Amino acid sequence: MRLWSLHPGYLDRQGLLAAWREALLARAVLRGQTRGYTRHPQLERFHAHPAPRLAISAYLAGLHAEATARGYAFDRGKIGPLRPVPPIAVADGQLMREWAHLLAKLSVRDPQRHDRLQSLQRPRCHPLFRRVPGPVASWERAPDPPAG
C-alpha cells in the first residue's frame, strides 16, 4: 500500500490508478470493513488524525480531483462524506524520500514524465498534507534512494 504524500498531479496513469485503489482499501480498513492491512504502517498518520475516516475521504477527494482533471472517470460515490479536516503534517524528509521513490518508478514506467519532473527541487504535497521540517517518517518502508 502506498498512500503518497506527494501531490497526485505528479503520478503517472498507473500510479494514480494504484493510489485510488489503495486509498479505497485504506478507507475500508479505517471503517473496519476488512481484516487485512489493519496495522499497515502508512495508515499510522490516518489513525492518529482526530477524524480518520474524514481524513481518508479528503485524501480520496484529492485523487478524484486529479483524475477528473485528466478526464478519468473515478467513481465520486466511493469517497464518502467530505468535510473540512485539519491537515496532516508531512516532513520534508518524507516528501523527498517519496519524491526519489516516485522518480525511480517514473524513469521506468513513464520516462517523459520523469524527464519533465526530475529537476523539481521542492515537490508539492497532496492537498490533505501540510509540509513541515523533519526527517523521513518512522513508518516509511521505501528503500533509501541510491547515492550520487
PDB file of C-alpha atoms in Angstrom:
ATOM      1  CA  MET A   1       0.000   0.000   0.000  1.00  0.00           C
ATOM      2  CA  ARG A   2       1.373   3.417  -0.971  1.00  0.00           C
ATOM      3  CA  LEU A   3      -0.563   6.459   0.169  1.00  0.00           C
ATOM      4  CA  TRP A   4       1.543   9.152  -1.458  1.00  0.00           C
ATOM      5  CA  SER A   5       2.106  12.362   0.468  1.00  0.00           C
ATOM      6  CA  LEU A   6       3.054  13.949  -2.853  1.00  0.00           C
ATOM      7  CA  HIS A   7       0.539  15.842  -4.941  1.00  0.00           C
ATOM      8  CA  PRO A   8      -1.312  13.364  -7.192  1.00  0.00           C
ATOM      9  CA  GLY A   9      -0.511  15.531 -10.213  1.00  0.00           C
ATOM     10  CA  TYR A  10       2.981  14.019 -10.244  1.00  0.00           C
ATOM     11  CA  LEU A  11       1.716  10.453 -10.570  1.00  0.00           C
ATOM     12  CA  ASP A  12       1.599   8.703 -13.916  1.00  0.00           C
ATOM     13  CA  ARG A  13      -1.596   6.956 -15.006  1.00  0.00           C
ATOM     14  CA  GLN A  14      -0.566   3.685 -13.392  1.00  0.00           C
ATOM     15  CA  GLY A  15       0.401   5.428 -10.149  1.00  0.00           C
ATOM     16  CA  LEU A  16      -2.832   7.411  -9.957  1.00  0.00           C
ATOM     17  CA  LEU A  17      -4.956   4.299 -10.531  1.00  0.00           C
ATOM     18  CA  ALA A  18      -2.983   2.372  -7.901  1.00  0.00           C
ATOM     19  CA  ALA A  19      -3.247   5.251  -5.414  1.00  0.00           C
ATOM     20  CA  TRP A  20      -7.032   5.330  -5.880  1.00  0.00           C
ATOM     21  CA  ARG A  21      -7.342   1.582  -5.384  1.00  0.00           C
ATOM     22  CA  GLU A  22      -5.058   1.578  -2.347  1.00  0.00           C
ATOM     23  CA  ALA A  23      -6.786   4.567  -0.756  1.00  0.00           C
ATOM     24  CA  LEU A  24     -10.121   2.773  -1.152  1.00  0.00           C
ATOM     25  CA  LEU A  25      -8.571  -0.200   0.648  1.00  0.00           C
ATOM     26  CA  ALA A  26      -7.311   2.161   3.361  1.00  0.00           C
ATOM     27  CA  ARG A  27     -10.821   3.570   3.713  1.00  0.00           C
ATOM     28  CA  ALA A  28     -12.200   0.034   4.175  1.00  0.00           C
ATOM     29  CA  VAL A  29      -9.576  -0.619   6.850  1.00  0.00           C
ATOM     30  CA  LEU A  30     -10.425   2.616   8.689  1.00  0.00           C
ATOM     31  CA  ARG A  31     -14.116   1.715   8.542  1.00  0.00           C
ATOM     32  CA  GLY A  32     -13.431  -1.744   9.983  1.00  0.00           C
ATOM     33  CA  GLN A  33     -14.684  -3.410   6.797  1.00  0.00           C
ATOM     34  CA  THR A  34     -11.673  -5.657   6.246  1.00  0.00           C
ATOM     35  CA  ARG A  35      -9.421  -7.738   8.438  1.00  0.00           C
ATOM     36  CA  GLY A  36      -6.300  -7.243   6.339  1.00  0.00           C
ATOM     37  CA  TYR A  37      -3.882  -4.307   6.449  1.00  0.00           C
ATOM     38  CA  THR A  38      -5.195  -3.102   9.821  1.00  0.00           C
ATOM     39  CA  ARG A  39      -1.660  -2.433  11.058  1.00  0.00           C
ATOM     40  CA  HIS A  40      -0.204  -1.179   7.798  1.00  0.00           C
ATOM     41  CA  PRO A  41       2.471   1.437   8.622  1.00  0.00           C
ATOM     42  CA  GLN A  42       1.183   4.024   6.161  1.00  0.00           C
ATOM     43  CA  LEU A  43      -2.145   4.111   7.988  1.00  0.00           C
ATOM     44  CA  GLU A  44      -0.478   5.392  11.179  1.00  0.00           C
ATOM     45  CA  ARG A  45      -0.950   9.020  10.203  1.00  0.00           C
ATOM     46  CA  PHE A  46      -4.629   8.458   9.449  1.00  0.00           C
ATOM     47  CA  HIS A  47      -5.180   6.570  12.703  1.00  0.00           C
ATOM     48  CA  ALA A  48      -3.520   9.488  14.533  1.00  0.00           C
ATOM     49  CA  HIS A  49      -5.797  12.054  12.861  1.00  0.00           C
ATOM     50  CA  PRO A  50      -8.699  13.323  15.017  1.00  0.00           C
ATOM     51  CA  ALA A  51     -11.135  12.231  12.257  1.00  0.00           C
ATOM     52  CA  PRO A  52      -9.506   9.299  10.400  1.00  0.00           C
ATOM     53  CA  ARG A  53     -12.476   8.492   8.182  1.00  0.00           C
ATOM     54  CA  LEU A  54     -12.952  12.090   7.113  1.00  0.00           C
ATOM     55  CA  ALA A  55      -9.207  12.374   6.501  1.00  0.00           C
ATOM     56  CA  ILE A  56      -9.166   9.378   4.154  1.00  0.00           C
ATOM     57  CA  SER A  57     -12.190  10.821   2.354  1.00  0.00           C
ATOM     58  CA  ALA A  58     -10.266  14.083   1.904  1.00  0.00           C
ATOM     59  CA  TYR A  59      -7.315  12.084   0.595  1.00  0.00           C
ATOM     60  CA  LEU A  60      -9.568  10.302  -1.902  1.00  0.00           C
ATOM     61  CA  ALA A  61     -11.080  13.648  -2.940  1.00  0.00           C
ATOM     62  CA  GLY A  62      -7.607  14.904  -3.878  1.00  0.00           C
ATOM     63  CA  LEU A  63      -7.045  11.850  -6.057  1.00  0.00           C
ATOM     64  CA  HIS A  64     -10.511  12.214  -7.573  1.00  0.00           C
ATOM     65  CA  ALA A  65      -9.870  15.864  -8.456  1.00  0.00           C
ATOM     66  CA  GLU A  66      -6.664  14.934 -10.276  1.00  0.00           C
ATOM     67  CA  ALA A  67      -8.340  12.037 -12.075  1.00  0.00           C
ATOM     68  CA  THR A  68     -11.219  14.284 -13.161  1.00  0.00           C
ATOM     69  CA  ALA A  69      -8.772  16.910 -14.449  1.00  0.00           C
ATOM     70  CA  ARG A  70      -7.178  14.205 -16.605  1.00  0.00           C
ATOM     71  CA  GLY A  71     -10.511  13.002 -17.948  1.00  0.00           C
ATOM     72  CA  TYR A  72     -10.656   9.767 -15.947  1.00  0.00           C
ATOM     73  CA  ALA A  73     -13.975   8.566 -14.540  1.00  0.00           C
ATOM     74  CA  PHE A  74     -13.236   7.681 -10.909  1.00  0.00           C
ATOM     75  CA  ASP A  75     -16.471   6.998  -9.028  1.00  0.00           C
ATOM     76  CA  ARG A  76     -17.129  10.005  -6.757  1.00  0.00           C
ATOM     77  CA  GLY A  77     -19.686   7.924  -4.862  1.00  0.00           C
ATOM     78  CA  LYS A  78     -16.876   5.811  -3.390  1.00  0.00           C
ATOM     79  CA  ILE A  79     -15.363   8.734  -1.499  1.00  0.00           C
ATOM     80  CA  GLY A  80     -17.840   9.159   1.324  1.00  0.00           C
ATOM     81  CA  PRO A  81     -18.728  12.347   3.176  1.00  0.00           C
ATOM     82  CA  LEU A  82     -16.464  15.347   2.721  1.00  0.00           C
ATOM     83  CA  ARG A  83     -15.979  17.919   5.423  1.00  0.00           C
ATOM     84  CA  PRO A  84     -13.101  20.232   6.204  1.00  0.00           C
ATOM     85  CA  VAL A  85     -10.445  18.398   8.196  1.00  0.00           C
ATOM     86  CA  PRO A  86      -7.221  19.522   9.817  1.00  0.00           C
ATOM     87  CA  PRO A  87      -4.258  18.833   7.540  1.00  0.00           C
ATOM     88  CA  ILE A  88      -1.812  16.055   8.315  1.00  0.00           C
ATOM     89  CA  ALA A  89       1.783  17.184   8.816  1.00  0.00           C
ATOM     90  CA  VAL A  90       4.310  15.583   6.487  1.00  0.00           C
ATOM     91  CA  ALA A  91       8.016  16.176   6.953  1.00  0.00           C
ATOM     92  CA  ASP A  92      10.284  17.475   4.209  1.00  0.00           C
ATOM     93  CA  GLY A  93      12.412  14.354   4.601  1.00  0.00           C
ATOM     94  CA  GLN A  94       9.401  12.141   3.968  1.00  0.00           C
ATOM     95  CA  LEU A  95       8.349  14.122   0.907  1.00  0.00           C
ATOM     96  CA  MET A  96      11.837  13.923  -0.541  1.00  0.00           C
ATOM     97  CA  ARG A  97      12.055  10.157   0.104  1.00  0.00           C
ATOM     98  CA  GLU A  98       8.746   9.703  -1.697  1.00  0.00           C
ATOM     99  CA  TRP A  99       9.933  12.006  -4.469  1.00  0.00           C
ATOM    100  CA  ALA A 100      13.050   9.880  -5.047  1.00  0.00           C
ATOM    101  CA  HIS A 101      10.908   6.720  -4.942  1.00  0.00           C
ATOM    102  CA  LEU A 102       8.425   8.139  -7.458  1.00  0.00           C
ATOM    103  CA  LEU A 103      11.148   9.379  -9.808  1.00  0.00           C
ATOM    104  CA  ALA A 104      12.706   5.900  -9.811  1.00  0.00           C
ATOM    105  CA  LYS A 105       9.342   4.398 -10.768  1.00  0.00           C
ATOM    106  CA  LEU A 106       8.731   7.039 -13.447  1.00  0.00           C
ATOM    107  CA  SER A 107      12.159   6.506 -15.008  1.00  0.00           C
ATOM    108  CA  VAL A 108      10.952   3.029 -15.967  1.00  0.00           C
ATOM    109  CA  ARG A 109       7.188   3.470 -16.445  1.00  0.00           C
ATOM    110  CA  ASP A 110       6.968   6.969 -17.920  1.00  0.00           C
ATOM    111  CA  PRO A 111      10.366   8.353 -18.985  1.00  0.00           C
ATOM    112  CA  GLN A 112       8.838  11.527 -20.463  1.00  0.00           C
ATOM    113  CA  ARG A 113       7.099  12.400 -17.182  1.00  0.00           C
ATOM    114  CA  HIS A 114      10.337  11.574 -15.358  1.00  0.00           C
ATOM    115  CA  ASP A 115      12.314  13.921 -17.590  1.00  0.00           C
ATOM    116  CA  ARG A 116       9.798  16.746 -17.010  1.00  0.00           C
ATOM    117  CA  LEU A 117       9.835  16.320 -13.228  1.00  0.00           C
ATOM    118  CA  GLN A 118      13.379  15.310 -12.327  1.00  0.00           C
ATOM    119  CA  SER A 119      14.682  18.869 -11.926  1.00  0.00           C
ATOM    120  CA  LEU A 120      11.918  19.859  -9.499  1.00  0.00           C
ATOM    121  CA  GLN A 121      13.573  20.597  -6.164  1.00  0.00           C
ATOM    122  CA  ARG A 122      10.542  21.130  -3.921  1.00  0.00           C
ATOM    123  CA  PRO A 123       7.572  18.981  -4.904  1.00  0.00           C
ATOM    124  CA  ARG A 124       4.127  19.921  -3.604  1.00  0.00           C
ATOM    125  CA  CYS A 125       2.270  17.676  -1.234  1.00  0.00           C
ATOM    126  CA  HIS A 126      -1.225  16.224  -1.553  1.00  0.00           C
ATOM    127  CA  PRO A 127      -3.842  18.830  -0.525  1.00  0.00           C
ATOM    128  CA  LEU A 128      -4.578  16.906   2.700  1.00  0.00           C
ATOM    129  CA  PHE A 129      -0.996  17.321   3.885  1.00  0.00           C
ATOM    130  CA  ARG A 130       0.995  20.275   5.196  1.00  0.00           C
ATOM    131  CA  ARG A 131       4.777  20.346   4.789  1.00  0.00           C
ATOM    132  CA  VAL A 132       6.827  20.715   7.972  1.00  0.00           C
ATOM    133  CA  PRO A 133      10.553  20.427   8.632  1.00  0.00           C
ATOM    134  CA  GLY A 134      11.685  16.966   9.618  1.00  0.00           C
ATOM    135  CA  PRO A 135      13.097  13.574   8.655  1.00  0.00           C
ATOM    136  CA  VAL A 136      11.696  10.538   6.883  1.00  0.00           C
ATOM    137  CA  ALA A 137       8.692   9.138   8.754  1.00  0.00           C
ATOM    138  CA  SER A 138       9.213   6.164  11.067  1.00  0.00           C
ATOM    139  CA  TRP A 139       6.580   4.205   9.116  1.00  0.00           C
ATOM    140  CA  GLU A 140       8.321   4.590   5.731  1.00  0.00           C
ATOM    141  CA  ARG A 141       9.413   1.308   4.175  1.00  0.00           C
ATOM    142  CA  ALA A 142      10.660   2.513   0.772  1.00  0.00           C
ATOM    143  CA  PRO A 143      14.360   1.827   0.263  1.00  0.00           C
ATOM    144  CA  ASP A 144      16.874   4.621   0.549  1.00  0.00           C
ATOM    145  CA  PRO A 145      17.498   6.272  -2.829  1.00  0.00           C
ATOM    146  CA  PRO A 146      20.811   5.416  -4.483  1.00  0.00           C
ATOM    147  CA  ALA A 147      23.702   7.691  -3.512  1.00  0.00           C
ATOM    148  CA  GLY A 148      25.051  10.121  -6.032  1.00  0.00           C
TER     149      GLY A 148
END
